[in-house]
Structures are given as C-alpha cells and as structure tokens.
C-alpha positions as a Python dict, from the first residue, in 0.01 Angstrom:
ca = {
    (1, 'M'): (0, 0, 0),
    (2, 'F'): (278, 95, 238),
    (3, 'S'): (221, -210, 457),
    (4, 'L'): (236, -445, 157),
    (5, 'L'): (565, -287, 46),
    (6, 'M'): (701, -311, 401),
    (7, 'I'): (604, -679, 436),
    (8, 'T'): (756, -762, 97),
    (9, 'S'): (1082, -590, 182),
    (10, 'I'): (1098, -767, 520),
    (11, 'V'): (1041, -1105, 352),
    (12, 'F'): (1318, -1037, 101),
    (13, 'L'): (1553, -916, 376),
    (14, 'I'): (1491, -1226, 588),
    (15, 'S'): (1540, -1458, 291),
    (16, 'F'): (1867, -1288, 191),
    (17, 'V'): (1994, -1305, 549),
    (18, 'V'): (1909, -1676, 572),
    (19, 'M'): (2072, -1751, 235),
    (20, 'G'): (2382, -1555, 335),
    (21, 'L'): (2411, -1737, 668),
    (22, 'A'): (2364, -2072, 495),
    (23, 'S'): (2643, -2000, 246),
    (24, 'I'): (2878, -1876, 519),
    (25, 'L'): (2808, -2157, 767),
    (26, 'S'): (2779, -2440, 517),
    (27, 'K'): (3034, -2716, 520),
    (28, 'K'): (3293, -2660, 253),
    (29, 'T'): (3406, -2991, 112),
    (30, 'I'): (3720, -3058, -81),
    (31, 'I'): (3667, -3225, -417),
    (32, 'D'): (3686, -3594, -346),
    (33, 'R'): (3701, -3906, -558),
    (34, 'E'): (3330, -3978, -525),
    (35, 'K'): (3228, -3640, -664),
    (36, 'N'): (3457, -3685, -964),
    (37, 'S'): (3327, -4033, -1045),
    (38, 'P'): (3074, -4084, -1328),
    (39, 'F'): (2708, -4040, -1250),
    (40, 'E'): (2452, -4322, -1249),
    (41, 'C'): (2391, -4268, -1618),
    (42, 'G'): (2760, -4319, -1695),
    (43, 'F'): (2851, -3959, -1781),
    (44, 'D'): (3194, -3840, -1675),
    (45, 'P'): (3148, -3496, -1513),
    (46, 'K'): (3483, -3361, -1640),
    (47, 'V'): (3429, -3437, -2010),
    (48, 'N'): (3234, -3253, -2279),
    (49, 'S'): (2860, -3262, -2213),
    (50, 'R'): (2774, -3311, -2583),
    (51, 'L'): (2849, -3682, -2592),
    (52, 'P'): (2602, -3939, -2725),
    (53, 'F'): (2414, -4126, -2457),
    (54, 'S'): (2224, -4450, -2427),
    (55, 'L'): (1876, -4425, -2574),
    (56, 'Q'): (1766, -4714, -2352),
    (57, 'F'): (1853, -4516, -2038),
    (58, 'Y'): (1653, -4221, -2170),
    (59, 'L'): (1348, -4439, -2251),
    (60, 'I'): (1348, -4602, -1909),
    (61, 'G'): (1361, -4257, -1748),
    (62, 'I'): (1070, -4128, -1958),
    (63, 'I'): (860, -4438, -1890),
    (64, 'F'): (930, -4401, -1517),
    (65, 'L'): (815, -4039, -1526),
    (66, 'I'): (498, -4126, -1717),
    (67, 'F'): (394, -4404, -1480),
    (68, 'D'): (497, -4197, -1178),
    (69, 'I'): (260, -3921, -1288),
    (70, 'E'): (-14, -4179, -1345),
    (71, 'I'): (23, -4300, -987),
    (72, 'A'): (-11, -3940, -870),
    (73, 'L'): (-338, -3926, -1065),
    (74, 'L'): (-462, -4256, -920),
    (75, 'L'): (-437, -4153, -554),
    (76, 'P'): (-699, -3874, -571),
    (77, 'M'): (-936, -4119, -742),
    (78, 'I'): (-921, -4339, -435),
    (79, 'L'): (-989, -4045, -205),
    (80, 'S'): (-1283, -3924, -413),
    (81, 'F'): (-1459, -4261, -394),
    (82, 'K'): (-1681, -4165, -101),
    (83, 'I'): (-1807, -3837, -243),
    (84, 'S'): (-1862, -3946, -605),
    (85, 'N'): (-2139, -4120, -792),
    (86, 'I'): (-2038, -4486, -776),
    (87, 'S'): (-2119, -4580, -1135),
    (88, 'I'): (-1944, -4277, -1287),
    (89, 'W'): (-1645, -4329, -1056),
    (90, 'M'): (-1626, -4697, -1149),
    (91, 'W'): (-1637, -4634, -1526),
    (92, 'T'): (-1383, -4354, -1502),
    (93, 'S'): (-1149, -4575, -1297),
    (94, 'I'): (-1188, -4870, -1534),
    (95, 'I'): (-1115, -4658, -1843),
    (96, 'F'): (-817, -4494, -1673),
    (97, 'L'): (-671, -4827, -1562),
    (98, 'L'): (-731, -4980, -1906),
    (99, 'I'): (-538, -4695, -2068),
    (100, 'L'): (-254, -4755, -1821),
    (101, 'I'): (-251, -5131, -1879),
    (102, 'I'): (-265, -5093, -2259),
    (103, 'G'): (25, -4845, -2241),
    (104, 'L'): (223, -5085, -2025),
    (105, 'F'): (167, -5375, -2265),
    (106, 'H'): (254, -5154, -2560),
    (107, 'E'): (586, -5057, -2399),
    (108, 'W'): (648, -5421, -2312),
    (109, 'Y'): (584, -5546, -2666),
    (110, 'Q'): (794, -5266, -2817),
    (111, 'G'): (1085, -5386, -2602),
    (112, 'A'): (1130, -5060, -2413),
    (113, 'L'): (1121, -5242, -2080),
    (114, 'N'): (1394, -5489, -2175),
    (115, 'W'): (1716, -5373, -2018),
    (116, 'T'): (2002, -5489, -2235),
    (117, 'V'): (2341, -5339, -2174),
}
C-alpha cells in the first residue's frame, strides 16, 4: 500500500514539475493579426459566441466524422481477414460496405454533400 502511494505521489510530482517548466519556458506570443482573424468556420473570435451559424458547415462536419469513424472500423476488418472464417468475413464486409454506400447515396440525394455558399 505504501509503495503504491509513493509511486502515485512521484508521478504527480513529476507531472506537475513538467507542466510548470513547460509554462515557464514556453514561448509567449503577442496577440497578432492572424490569431484575431475569423476561424475556418467564419466565426469572429471577439464577438458573442451565441450567433447563428451555417447549417451546411455543421452537416459537412458531422458527415465527415461519421465516415471517418467508418474508416476506422474498416481497417481492423482488413487485418482480421487471415484469422477469420472467409465466408463469415465476406458477408460481414459486404453488409458493412453496403450500409456505408447506402448512407453515402442517401446523403448525396438529400443534398447534404452539395456545397453551396
């Protein structure tokens, strides 16, 4: 019990020392024009944060996240090919890819992928 408490306190001490050194030695920058410019989404950082925003920008972001997660699920399927039953792996992959393709066509036909400014 004592050794676990000692190790935990040492870990916290080291992390606080590293964070303190990083804040002391970090480069302090003066506010420049680039940091005060609007973000990629068009928000001005110095104005009220409760402004209406573009729904199209939000939809594109959500669609990107969904398909990004799907790619992260596809990669382990490729790696598990050698250790899986081929017929079960094939049917699982086909169903998964069909769901992805149907979702993509649905978003396309709904017009969510059309970028109109």
